[in-house]
mmCIF file of C-alpha atoms in Angstrom:
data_model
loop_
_atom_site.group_PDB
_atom_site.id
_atom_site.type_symbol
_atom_site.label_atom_id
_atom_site.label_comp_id
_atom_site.label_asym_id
_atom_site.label_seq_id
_atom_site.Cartn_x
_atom_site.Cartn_y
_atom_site.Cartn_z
ATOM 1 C CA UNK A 1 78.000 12.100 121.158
ATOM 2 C CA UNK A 2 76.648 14.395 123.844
ATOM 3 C CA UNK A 3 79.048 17.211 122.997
ATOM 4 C CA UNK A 4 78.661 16.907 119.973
ATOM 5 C CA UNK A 5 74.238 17.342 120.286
ATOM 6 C CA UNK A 6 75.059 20.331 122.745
ATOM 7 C CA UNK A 7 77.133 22.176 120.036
ATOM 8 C CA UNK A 8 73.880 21.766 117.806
ATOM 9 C CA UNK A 9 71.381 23.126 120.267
ATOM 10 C CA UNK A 10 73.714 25.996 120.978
ATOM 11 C CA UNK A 11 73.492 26.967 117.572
ATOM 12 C CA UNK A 12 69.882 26.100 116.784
ATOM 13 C CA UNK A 13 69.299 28.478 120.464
ATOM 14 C CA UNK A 14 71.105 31.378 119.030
ATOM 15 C CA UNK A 15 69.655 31.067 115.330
ATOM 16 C CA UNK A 16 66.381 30.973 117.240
ATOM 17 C CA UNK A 17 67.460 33.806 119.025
ATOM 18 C CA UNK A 18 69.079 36.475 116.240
ATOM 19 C CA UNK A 19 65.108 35.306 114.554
ATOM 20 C CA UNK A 20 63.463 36.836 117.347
ATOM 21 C CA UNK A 21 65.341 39.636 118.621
ATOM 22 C CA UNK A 22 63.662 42.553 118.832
ATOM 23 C CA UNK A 23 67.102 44.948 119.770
ATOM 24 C CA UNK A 24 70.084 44.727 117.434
ATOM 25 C CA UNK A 25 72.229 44.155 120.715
ATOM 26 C CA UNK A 26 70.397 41.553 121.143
ATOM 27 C CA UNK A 27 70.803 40.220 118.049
ATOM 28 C CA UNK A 28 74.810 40.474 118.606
ATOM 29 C CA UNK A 29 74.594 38.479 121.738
ATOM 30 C CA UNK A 30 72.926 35.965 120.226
ATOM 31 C CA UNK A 31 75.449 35.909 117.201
ATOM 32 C CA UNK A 32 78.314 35.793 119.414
ATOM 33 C CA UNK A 33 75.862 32.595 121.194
ATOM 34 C CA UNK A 34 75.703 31.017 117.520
ATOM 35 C CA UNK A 35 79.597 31.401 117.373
ATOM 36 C CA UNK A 36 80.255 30.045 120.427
ATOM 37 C CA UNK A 37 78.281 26.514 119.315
ATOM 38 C CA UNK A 38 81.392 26.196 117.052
ATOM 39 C CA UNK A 39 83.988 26.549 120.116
ATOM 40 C CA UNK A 40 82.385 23.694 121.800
ATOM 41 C CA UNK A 41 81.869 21.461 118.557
ATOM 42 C CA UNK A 42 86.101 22.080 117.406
ATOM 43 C CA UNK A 43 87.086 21.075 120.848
ATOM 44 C CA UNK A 44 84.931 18.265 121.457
ATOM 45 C CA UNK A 45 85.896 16.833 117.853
ATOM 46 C CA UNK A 46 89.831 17.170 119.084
ATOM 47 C CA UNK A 47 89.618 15.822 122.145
ATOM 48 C CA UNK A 48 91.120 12.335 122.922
ATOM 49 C CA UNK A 49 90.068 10.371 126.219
ATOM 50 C CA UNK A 50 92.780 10.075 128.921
ATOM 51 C CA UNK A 51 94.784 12.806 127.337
ATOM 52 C CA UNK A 52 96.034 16.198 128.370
ATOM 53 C CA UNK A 53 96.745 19.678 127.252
ATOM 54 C CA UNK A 54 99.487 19.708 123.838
ATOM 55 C CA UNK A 55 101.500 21.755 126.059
ATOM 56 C CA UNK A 56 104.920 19.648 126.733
ATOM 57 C CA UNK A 57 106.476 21.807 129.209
ATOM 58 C CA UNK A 58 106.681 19.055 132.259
ATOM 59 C CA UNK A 59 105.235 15.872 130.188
ATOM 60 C CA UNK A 60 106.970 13.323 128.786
ATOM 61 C CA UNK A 61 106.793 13.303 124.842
ATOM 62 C CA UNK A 62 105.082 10.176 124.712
ATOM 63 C CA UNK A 63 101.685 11.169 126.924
ATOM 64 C CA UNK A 64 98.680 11.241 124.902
ATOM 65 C CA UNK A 65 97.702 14.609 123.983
ATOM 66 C CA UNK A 66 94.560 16.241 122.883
ATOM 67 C CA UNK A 67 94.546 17.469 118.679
ATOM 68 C CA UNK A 68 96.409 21.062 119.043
ATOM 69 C CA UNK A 69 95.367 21.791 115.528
ATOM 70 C CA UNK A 70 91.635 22.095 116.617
ATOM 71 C CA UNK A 71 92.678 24.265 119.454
ATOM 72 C CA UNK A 72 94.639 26.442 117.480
ATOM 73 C CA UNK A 73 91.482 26.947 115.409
ATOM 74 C CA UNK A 74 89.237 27.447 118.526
ATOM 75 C CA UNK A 75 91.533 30.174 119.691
ATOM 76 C CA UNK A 76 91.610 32.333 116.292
ATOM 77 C CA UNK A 77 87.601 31.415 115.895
ATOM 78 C CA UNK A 78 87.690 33.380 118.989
ATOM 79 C CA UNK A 79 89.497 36.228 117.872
ATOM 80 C CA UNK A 80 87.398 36.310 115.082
ATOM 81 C CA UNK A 81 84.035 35.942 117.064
ATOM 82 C CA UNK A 82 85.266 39.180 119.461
ATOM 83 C CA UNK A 83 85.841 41.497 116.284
ATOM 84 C CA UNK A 84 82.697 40.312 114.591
ATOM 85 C CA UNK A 85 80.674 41.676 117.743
ATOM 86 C CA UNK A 86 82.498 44.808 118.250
ATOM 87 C CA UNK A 87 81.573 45.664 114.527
ATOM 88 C CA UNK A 88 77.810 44.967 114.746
ATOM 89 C CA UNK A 89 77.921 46.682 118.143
ATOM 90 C CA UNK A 90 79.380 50.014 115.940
ATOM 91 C CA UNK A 91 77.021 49.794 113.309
ATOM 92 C CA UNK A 92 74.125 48.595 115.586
ATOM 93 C CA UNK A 93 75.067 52.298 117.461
ATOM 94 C CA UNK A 94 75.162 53.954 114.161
ATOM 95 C CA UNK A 95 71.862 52.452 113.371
ATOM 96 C CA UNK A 96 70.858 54.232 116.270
ATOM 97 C CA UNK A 97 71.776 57.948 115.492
ATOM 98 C CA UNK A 98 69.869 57.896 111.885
ATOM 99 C CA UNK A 99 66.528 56.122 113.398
ATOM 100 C CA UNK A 100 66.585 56.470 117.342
ATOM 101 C CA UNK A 101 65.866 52.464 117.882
ATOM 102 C CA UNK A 102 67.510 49.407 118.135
ATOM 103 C CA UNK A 103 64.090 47.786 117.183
ATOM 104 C CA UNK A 104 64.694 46.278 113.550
ATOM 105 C CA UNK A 105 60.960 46.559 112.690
ATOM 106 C CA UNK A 106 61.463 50.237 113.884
ATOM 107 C CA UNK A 107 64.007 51.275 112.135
ATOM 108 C CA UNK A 108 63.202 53.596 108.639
ATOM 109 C CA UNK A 109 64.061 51.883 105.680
ATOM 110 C CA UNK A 110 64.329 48.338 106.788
ATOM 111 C CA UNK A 111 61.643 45.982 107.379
ATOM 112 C CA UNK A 112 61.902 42.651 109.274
ATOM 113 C CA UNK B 1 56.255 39.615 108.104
ATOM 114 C CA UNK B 2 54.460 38.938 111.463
ATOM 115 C CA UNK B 3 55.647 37.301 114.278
ATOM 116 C CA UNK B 4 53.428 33.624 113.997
ATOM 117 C CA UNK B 5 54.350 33.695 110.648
ATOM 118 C CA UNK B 6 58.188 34.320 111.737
ATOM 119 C CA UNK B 7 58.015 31.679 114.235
ATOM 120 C CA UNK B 8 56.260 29.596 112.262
ATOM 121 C CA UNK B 9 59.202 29.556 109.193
ATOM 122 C CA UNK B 10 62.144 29.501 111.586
ATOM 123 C CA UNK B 11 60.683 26.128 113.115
ATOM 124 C CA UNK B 12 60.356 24.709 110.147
ATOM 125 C CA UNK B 13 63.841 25.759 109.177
ATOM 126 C CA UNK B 14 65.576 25.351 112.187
ATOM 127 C CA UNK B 15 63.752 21.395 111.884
ATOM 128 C CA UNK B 16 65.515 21.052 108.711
ATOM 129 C CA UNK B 17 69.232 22.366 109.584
ATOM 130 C CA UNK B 18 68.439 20.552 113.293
ATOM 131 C CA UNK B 19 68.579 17.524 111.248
ATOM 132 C CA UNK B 20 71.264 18.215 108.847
ATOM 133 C CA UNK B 21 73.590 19.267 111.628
ATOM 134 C CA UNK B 22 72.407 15.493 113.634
ATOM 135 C CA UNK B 23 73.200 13.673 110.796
ATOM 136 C CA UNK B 24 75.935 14.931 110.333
ATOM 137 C CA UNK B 25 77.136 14.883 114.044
ATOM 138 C CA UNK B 26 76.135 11.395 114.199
ATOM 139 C CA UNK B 27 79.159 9.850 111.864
ATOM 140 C CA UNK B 28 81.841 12.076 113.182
ATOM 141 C CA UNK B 29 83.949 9.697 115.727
ATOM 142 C CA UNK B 30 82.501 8.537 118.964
ATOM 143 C CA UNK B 31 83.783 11.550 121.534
ATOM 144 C CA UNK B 32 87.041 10.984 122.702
ATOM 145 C CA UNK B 33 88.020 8.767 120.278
ATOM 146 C CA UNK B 34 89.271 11.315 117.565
ATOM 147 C CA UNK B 35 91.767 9.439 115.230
ATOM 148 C CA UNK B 36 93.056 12.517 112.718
ATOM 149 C CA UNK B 37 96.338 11.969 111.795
ATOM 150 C CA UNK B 38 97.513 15.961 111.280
ATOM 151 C CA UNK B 39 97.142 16.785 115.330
ATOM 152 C CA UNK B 40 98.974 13.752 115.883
ATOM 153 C CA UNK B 41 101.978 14.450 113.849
ATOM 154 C CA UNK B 42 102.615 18.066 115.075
ATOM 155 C CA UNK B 43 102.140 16.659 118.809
ATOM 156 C CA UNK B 44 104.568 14.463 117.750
ATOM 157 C CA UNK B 45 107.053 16.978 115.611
ATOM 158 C CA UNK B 46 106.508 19.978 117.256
ATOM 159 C CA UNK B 47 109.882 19.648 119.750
ATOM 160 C CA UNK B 48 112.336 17.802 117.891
ATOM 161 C CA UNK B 49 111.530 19.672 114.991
ATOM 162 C CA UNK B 50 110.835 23.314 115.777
ATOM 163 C CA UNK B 51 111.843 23.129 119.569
ATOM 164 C CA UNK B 52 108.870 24.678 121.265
ATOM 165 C CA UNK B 53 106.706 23.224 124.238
ATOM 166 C CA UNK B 54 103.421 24.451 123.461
ATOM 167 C CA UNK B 55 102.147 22.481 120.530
ATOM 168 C CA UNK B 56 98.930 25.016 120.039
ATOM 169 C CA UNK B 57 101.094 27.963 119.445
ATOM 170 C CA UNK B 58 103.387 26.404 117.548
ATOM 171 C CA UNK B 59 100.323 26.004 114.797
ATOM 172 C CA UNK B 60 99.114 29.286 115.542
ATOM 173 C CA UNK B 61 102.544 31.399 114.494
ATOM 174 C CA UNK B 62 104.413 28.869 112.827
ATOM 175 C CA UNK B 63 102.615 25.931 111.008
ATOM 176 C CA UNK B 64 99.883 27.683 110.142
ATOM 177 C CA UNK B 65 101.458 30.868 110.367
ATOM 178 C CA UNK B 66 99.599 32.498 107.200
ATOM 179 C CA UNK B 67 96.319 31.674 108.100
ATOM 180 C CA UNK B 68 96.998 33.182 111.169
ATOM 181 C CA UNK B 69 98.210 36.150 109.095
ATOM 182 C CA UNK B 70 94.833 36.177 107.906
ATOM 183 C CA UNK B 71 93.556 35.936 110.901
ATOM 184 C CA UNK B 72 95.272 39.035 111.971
ATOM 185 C CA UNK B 73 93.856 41.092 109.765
ATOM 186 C CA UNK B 74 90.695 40.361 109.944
ATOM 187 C CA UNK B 75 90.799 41.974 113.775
ATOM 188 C CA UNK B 76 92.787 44.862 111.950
ATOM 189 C CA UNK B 77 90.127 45.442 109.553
ATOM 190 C CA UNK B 78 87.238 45.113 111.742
ATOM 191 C CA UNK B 79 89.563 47.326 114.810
ATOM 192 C CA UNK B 80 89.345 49.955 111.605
ATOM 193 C CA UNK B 81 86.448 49.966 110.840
ATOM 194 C CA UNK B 82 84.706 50.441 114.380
ATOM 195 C CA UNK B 83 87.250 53.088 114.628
ATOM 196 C CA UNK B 84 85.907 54.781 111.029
ATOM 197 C CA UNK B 85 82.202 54.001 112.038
ATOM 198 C CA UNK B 86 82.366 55.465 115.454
ATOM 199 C CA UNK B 87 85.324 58.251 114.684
ATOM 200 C CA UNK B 88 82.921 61.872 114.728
ATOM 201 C CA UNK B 89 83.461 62.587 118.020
ATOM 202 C CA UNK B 90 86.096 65.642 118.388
ATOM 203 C CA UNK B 91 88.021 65.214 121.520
ATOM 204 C CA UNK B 92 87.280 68.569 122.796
ATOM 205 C CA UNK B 93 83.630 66.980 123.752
ATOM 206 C CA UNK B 94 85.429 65.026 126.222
ATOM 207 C CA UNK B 95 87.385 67.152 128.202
ATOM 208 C CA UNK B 96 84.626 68.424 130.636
ATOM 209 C CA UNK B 97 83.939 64.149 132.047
ATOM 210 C CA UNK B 98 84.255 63.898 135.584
ATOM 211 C CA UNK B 99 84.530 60.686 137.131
ATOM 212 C CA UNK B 100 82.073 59.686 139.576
ATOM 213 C CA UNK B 101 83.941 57.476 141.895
ATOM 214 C CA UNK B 102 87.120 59.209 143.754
ATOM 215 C CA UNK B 103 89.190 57.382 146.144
ATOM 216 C CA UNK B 104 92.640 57.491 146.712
ATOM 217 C CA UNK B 105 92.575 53.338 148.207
ATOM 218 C CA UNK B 106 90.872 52.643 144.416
ATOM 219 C CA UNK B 107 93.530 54.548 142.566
ATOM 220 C CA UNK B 108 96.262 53.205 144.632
ATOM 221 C CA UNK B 109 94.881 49.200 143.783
ATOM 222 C CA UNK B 110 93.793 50.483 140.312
ATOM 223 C CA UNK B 111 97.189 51.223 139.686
ATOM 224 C CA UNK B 112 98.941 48.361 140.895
ATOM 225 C CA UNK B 113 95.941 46.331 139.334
ATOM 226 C CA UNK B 114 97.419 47.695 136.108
ATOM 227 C CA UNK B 115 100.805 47.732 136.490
ATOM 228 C CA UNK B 116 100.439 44.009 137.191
ATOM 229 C CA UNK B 117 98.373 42.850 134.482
ATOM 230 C CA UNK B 118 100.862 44.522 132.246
ATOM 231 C CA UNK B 119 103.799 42.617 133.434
ATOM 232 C CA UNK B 120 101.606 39.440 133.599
ATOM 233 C CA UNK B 121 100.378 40.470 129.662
ATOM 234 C CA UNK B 122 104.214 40.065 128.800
ATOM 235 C CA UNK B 123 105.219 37.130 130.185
ATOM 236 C CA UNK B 124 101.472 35.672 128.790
ATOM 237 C CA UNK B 125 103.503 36.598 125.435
ATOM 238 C CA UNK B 126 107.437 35.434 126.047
ATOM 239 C CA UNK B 127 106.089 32.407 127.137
ATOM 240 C CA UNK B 128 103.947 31.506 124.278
ATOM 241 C CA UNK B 129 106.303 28.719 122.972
ATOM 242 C CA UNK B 130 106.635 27.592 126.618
ATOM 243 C CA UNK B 131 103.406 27.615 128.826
ATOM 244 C CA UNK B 132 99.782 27.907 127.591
ATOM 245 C CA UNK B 133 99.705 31.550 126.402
ATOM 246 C CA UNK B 134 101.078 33.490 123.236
ATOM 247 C CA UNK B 135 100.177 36.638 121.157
ATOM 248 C CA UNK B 136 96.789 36.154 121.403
ATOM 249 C CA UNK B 137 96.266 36.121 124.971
ATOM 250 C CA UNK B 138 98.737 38.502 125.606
ATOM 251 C CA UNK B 139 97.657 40.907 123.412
ATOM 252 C CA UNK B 140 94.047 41.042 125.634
ATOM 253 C CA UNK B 141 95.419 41.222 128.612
ATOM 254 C CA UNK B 142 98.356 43.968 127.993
ATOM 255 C CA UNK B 143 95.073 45.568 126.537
ATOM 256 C CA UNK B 144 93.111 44.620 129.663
ATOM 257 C CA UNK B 145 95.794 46.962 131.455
ATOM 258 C CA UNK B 146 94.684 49.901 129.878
ATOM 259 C CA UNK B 147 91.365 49.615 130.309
ATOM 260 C CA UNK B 148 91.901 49.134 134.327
ATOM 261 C CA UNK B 149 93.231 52.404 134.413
ATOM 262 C CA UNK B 150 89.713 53.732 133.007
ATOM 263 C CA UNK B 151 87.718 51.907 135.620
ATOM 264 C CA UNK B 152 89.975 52.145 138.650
ATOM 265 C CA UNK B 153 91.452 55.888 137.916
ATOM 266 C CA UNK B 154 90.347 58.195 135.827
ATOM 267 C CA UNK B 155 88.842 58.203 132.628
ATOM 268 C CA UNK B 156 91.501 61.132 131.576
ATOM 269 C CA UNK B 157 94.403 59.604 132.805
ATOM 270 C CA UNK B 158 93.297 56.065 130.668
ATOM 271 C CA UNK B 159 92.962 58.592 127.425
ATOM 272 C CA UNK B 160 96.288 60.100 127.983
ATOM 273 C CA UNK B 161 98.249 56.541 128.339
ATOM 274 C CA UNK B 162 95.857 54.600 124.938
ATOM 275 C CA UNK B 163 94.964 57.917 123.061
ATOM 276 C CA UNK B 164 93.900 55.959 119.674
ATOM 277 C CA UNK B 165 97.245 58.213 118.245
ATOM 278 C CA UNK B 166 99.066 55.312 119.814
ATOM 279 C CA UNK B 167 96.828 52.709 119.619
ATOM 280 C CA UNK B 168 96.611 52.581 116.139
ATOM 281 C CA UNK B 169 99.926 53.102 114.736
ATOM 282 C CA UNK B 170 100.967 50.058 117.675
ATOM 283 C CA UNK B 171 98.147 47.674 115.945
ATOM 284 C CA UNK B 172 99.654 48.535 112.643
ATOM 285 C CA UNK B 173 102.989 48.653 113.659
ATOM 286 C CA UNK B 174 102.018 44.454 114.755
ATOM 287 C CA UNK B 175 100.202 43.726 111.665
ATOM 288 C CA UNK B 176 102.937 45.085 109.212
ATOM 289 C CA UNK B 177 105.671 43.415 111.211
ATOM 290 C CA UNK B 178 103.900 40.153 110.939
ATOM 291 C CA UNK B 179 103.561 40.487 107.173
ATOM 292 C CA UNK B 180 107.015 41.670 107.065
ATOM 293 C CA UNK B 181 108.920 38.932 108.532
ATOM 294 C CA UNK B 182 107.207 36.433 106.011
ATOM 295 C CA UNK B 183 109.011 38.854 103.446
ATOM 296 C CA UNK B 184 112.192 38.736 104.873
ATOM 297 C CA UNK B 185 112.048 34.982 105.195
ATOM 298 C CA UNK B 186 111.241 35.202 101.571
ATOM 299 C CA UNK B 187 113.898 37.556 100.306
ATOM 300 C CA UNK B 188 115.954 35.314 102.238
ATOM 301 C CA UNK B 189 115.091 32.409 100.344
ATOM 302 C CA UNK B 190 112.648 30.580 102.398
ATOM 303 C CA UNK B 191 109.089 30.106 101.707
ATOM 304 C CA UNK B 192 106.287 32.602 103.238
ATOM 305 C CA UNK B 193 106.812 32.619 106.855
ATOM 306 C CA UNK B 194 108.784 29.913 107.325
ATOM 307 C CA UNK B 195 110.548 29.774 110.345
ATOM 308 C CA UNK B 196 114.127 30.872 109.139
ATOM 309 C CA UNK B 197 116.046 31.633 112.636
ATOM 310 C CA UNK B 198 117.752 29.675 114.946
ATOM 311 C CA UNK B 199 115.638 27.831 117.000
ATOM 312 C CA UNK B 200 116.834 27.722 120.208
ATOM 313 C CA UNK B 201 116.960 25.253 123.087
ATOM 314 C CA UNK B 202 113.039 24.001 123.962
ATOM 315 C CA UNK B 203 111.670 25.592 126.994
ATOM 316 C CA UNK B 204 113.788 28.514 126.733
ATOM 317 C CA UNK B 205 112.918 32.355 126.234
ATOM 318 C CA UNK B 206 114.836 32.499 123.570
ATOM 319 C CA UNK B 207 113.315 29.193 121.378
ATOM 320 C CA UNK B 208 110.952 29.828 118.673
ATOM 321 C CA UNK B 209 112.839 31.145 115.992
ATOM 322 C CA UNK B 210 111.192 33.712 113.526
ATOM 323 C CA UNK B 211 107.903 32.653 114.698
ATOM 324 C CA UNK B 212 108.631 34.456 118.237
ATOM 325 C CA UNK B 213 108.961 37.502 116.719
ATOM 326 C CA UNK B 214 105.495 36.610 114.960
ATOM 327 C CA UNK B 215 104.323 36.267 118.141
ATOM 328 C CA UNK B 216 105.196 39.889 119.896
ATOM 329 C CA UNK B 217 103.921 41.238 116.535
ATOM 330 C CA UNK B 218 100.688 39.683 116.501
ATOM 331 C CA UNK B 219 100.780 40.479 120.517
ATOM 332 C CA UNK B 220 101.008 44.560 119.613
ATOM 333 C CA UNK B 221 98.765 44.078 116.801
ATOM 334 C CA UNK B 222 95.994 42.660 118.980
ATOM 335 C CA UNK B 223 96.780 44.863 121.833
ATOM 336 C CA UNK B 224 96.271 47.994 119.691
ATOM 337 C CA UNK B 225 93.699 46.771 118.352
ATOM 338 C CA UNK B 226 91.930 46.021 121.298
ATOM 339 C CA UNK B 227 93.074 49.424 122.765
ATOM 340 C CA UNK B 228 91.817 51.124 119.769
ATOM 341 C CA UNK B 229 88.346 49.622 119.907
ATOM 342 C CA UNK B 230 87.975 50.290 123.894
ATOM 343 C CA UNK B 231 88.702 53.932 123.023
ATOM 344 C CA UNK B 232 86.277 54.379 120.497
ATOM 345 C CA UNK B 233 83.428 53.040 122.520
ATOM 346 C CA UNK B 234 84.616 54.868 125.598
ATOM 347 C CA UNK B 235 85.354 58.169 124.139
ATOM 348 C CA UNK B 236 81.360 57.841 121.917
ATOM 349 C CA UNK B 237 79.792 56.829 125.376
ATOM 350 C CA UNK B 238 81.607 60.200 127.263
ATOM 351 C CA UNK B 239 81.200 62.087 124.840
ATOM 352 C CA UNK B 240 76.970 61.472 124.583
ATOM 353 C CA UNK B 241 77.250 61.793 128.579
ATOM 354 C CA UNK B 242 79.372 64.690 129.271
ATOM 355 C CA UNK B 243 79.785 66.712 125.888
ATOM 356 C CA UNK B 244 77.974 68.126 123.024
ATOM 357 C CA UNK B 245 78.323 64.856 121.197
ATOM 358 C CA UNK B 246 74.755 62.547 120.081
ATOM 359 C CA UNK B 247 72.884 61.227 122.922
ATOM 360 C CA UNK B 248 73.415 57.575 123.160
#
C-alpha cells in the first residue's frame, strides 16, 4: 500500500507546488514532480513480489516476471514528461522577452 | 487572488483529490500482488510468438506499436514547436562565442567521452529486442553524444556536427519511417504495423522483424529530436551571451 500512498503525496507535493510557484521554471519543475507521481504509481501497480525484470535474455521462461505492459507505459510517460518540460521551458523563456519576469503575478496581461 | 486566500483553496482542494486519489489507491491490489492478466500473457507470448527477449520493448514497437506511434509524435510536435518558439536567433549572432574552458587533456577525454557514448547509444538500440534498452534509450544517449562535444570541446565544433539542418530532417526522417513501415505492412496486406518480416532466431541481432526497423526509426526520431531541442536552447542562451541577440 505504501507505494501506492507515496505516489499520492508526490502528486499532492507538486500540485502544491505549481500553486505556489512564484517563477514559471519553477512551476515546470514542479510539473515534471507531478508527472513523476505517475512513474512511481504504474510501476508499483505492475510489480509482482519475488519476480524480476520481463527481460528473458538468461532466465528461464517460466520465472515470474514483473507486468511489462506497465513498464512499457512508464517508459513512453517518460518521453512524454521530458517534451512537456522542454515546451513550458520555451514558452516560459518567451514569456520572458515580452514582460522581463518569470513571476506569474508580474507578468502584463495575466493575473494569478 | 492573494496568497492566504490561495493557500487557503488549494488545501481545501488538495483535501478533496487527497482523498479521492486514497480511496481509490486503497482497492487497487495489495503491492506485489498484481493479478492482470494482459502483462501476463505477453510475458508469456512474447518469445515463442514474436521471438524477442525483452518483453518491454516488444510492447513498446510491436504490440502496442501505434500508440507508440503516437507517442512519437507527440516528442516531434513538441521538438517543433520549441524549435518554432525559440527559432529568431540568426546564426551570425553566434559566431563571435568563445569558450571559457581550454584544455587540450578535456578535449582529448571529451572526445573519446563522445565517441563512446555514441557507440554505446547504438548498441543501447540493436539490442532493444535483446537486453534492457531500445529506441528510446538509445535515441538519448546517441543524443547525449552530441551534447558532450558542447561541454567537453567547443561550443562551435558541437554546432558544426548537430546544426538543427541535420537535426531536424534526422527526427523527421525517424518519425516518417515509423509511420511508413505501418503503410507498407498495410499495402502488403497486414494490419497497421503489424509485424510482417521474418522474425528471426530470439536473442539474435537480427530478431525482431519489422518492429526492429521501428525501433532504429523511433531511435533517429528521438535522437533528432533531442538534438534539435539542445540546439535551440544552446544557440538562444549564446546568442543572449555573446551576440546581439535578447538578453536572457
Amino acid at each position: 500500500m505504501l507505494p501506492y500512498l507515496l505516489a499520492v503525496w508526490i502528486f499532492l507535493a507538486g500540485l502544491y507546488g505549481i500553486v505556489t510557484s512564484r517563477d514559471l521554471i519553477h512551476t515546470t519543475v514542479c510539473v515534471s514532480v507531478c508527472q513523476s507521481s505517475t512513474y512511481i504509481l504504474l510501476l508499483a501497480i505492475g510489480y509482482r513480489k519475488h519476480a524480476t525484470a520481463p527481460v528473458y535474455g538468461d532466465i528461464p521462461s517460466s520465472r515470474r516476471v514483473v507486468d511489462p505492459i506497465v513498464q512499457a507505459l512508464t517508459l513512453t510517460d517518460i518521453v512524454v514528461a521530458v517534451a512537456v518540460s522542454s515546451l513550458l521551458i520555451a514558452l516560459a523563456l518567451r514569456v520572458y522577452d515580452s514582460s522581463n519576469s518569470l513571476d506569474p503575478s508580474q507578468i502584463v496581461g495575466q493575473r494569478g | 487572488m492573494t496568497n492566504q486566500l490561495r493557500l487557503a483553496l488549494f488545501g481545501v482542494g488538495a483535501l478533496c483529490v487527497g482523498a479521492l486519489l486514497v480511496w481509490g489507491v486503497l482497492d487497487l491490489p495489495a503491492f506485489g500482488h498484481y493479478a492482470g492478466p494482459y502483462g501476463e500473457i505477453i510475458a508469456r507470448v512474447v518469445e515463442p510468438q514474436r521471438h524477442m527477449a525483452n518483453a518491454v520493448t516488444a510492447v513498446v514497437f510491436d504490440y502496442r506499436g501505434f500508440d507508440t506511434m503516437g507517442e512519437e509524435l507527440i516528442l516531434f510536435s513538441a521538438a517543433s514547436a520549441v524549435a518554432l518558439l525559440l527559432r529568431e536567433i540568426k546564426e551570425e549572432d553566434t559566431i563571435s562565442v568563445v569558450d571559457a574552458v581550454r584544455s587540450d587533456a578535456l578535449n582529448g577525454v571529451g572526445v573519446l567521452a563522445s565517441v563512446t557514448t555514441f557507440v554505446l547509444a547504438l548498441y543501447v538500440v540493436a539490442h532493444g529486442f535483446i537486453s534492457p534498452g531500445g529506441g528510446f534509450q538509445g535515441g538519448v544517449v546517441l543524443a547525449t553524444a552530441f551534447l558532450i562535444v558542447f561541454l567537453t570541446v567547443e561550443y562551435h565544433a558541437y554546432e558544426r556536427l548537430a546544426t538543427t539542418r541535420f537535426a531536424e530532417p534526422l527526427e523527421s526522417f525517424g518519425a516518417g519511417a515509423y509511420v511508413a513501415i505501418g503503410l507498407v505492412g498495410l499495402g502488403l496486406g497486414f494490419s497497421f504495423l503489424e509485424n510482417f518480416l521474418p522474425l528471426g532466431v530470439t536473442g539474435r541481432l537480427r530478431s525482431g522483424g519489422s518492429a526492429a526497423i521501428v525501433n532504429w526509426a523511433s531511435a533517429l526520431a528521438v535522437a533528432g529530436a533531442f538534438v534539435l531541442i539542445f540546439s535551440e536552447y544552446l544557440e538562444g542562451n549564446m546568442a543572449a551571451r555573446y551576440g546581439r541577440g535578447r538578453r536572457l
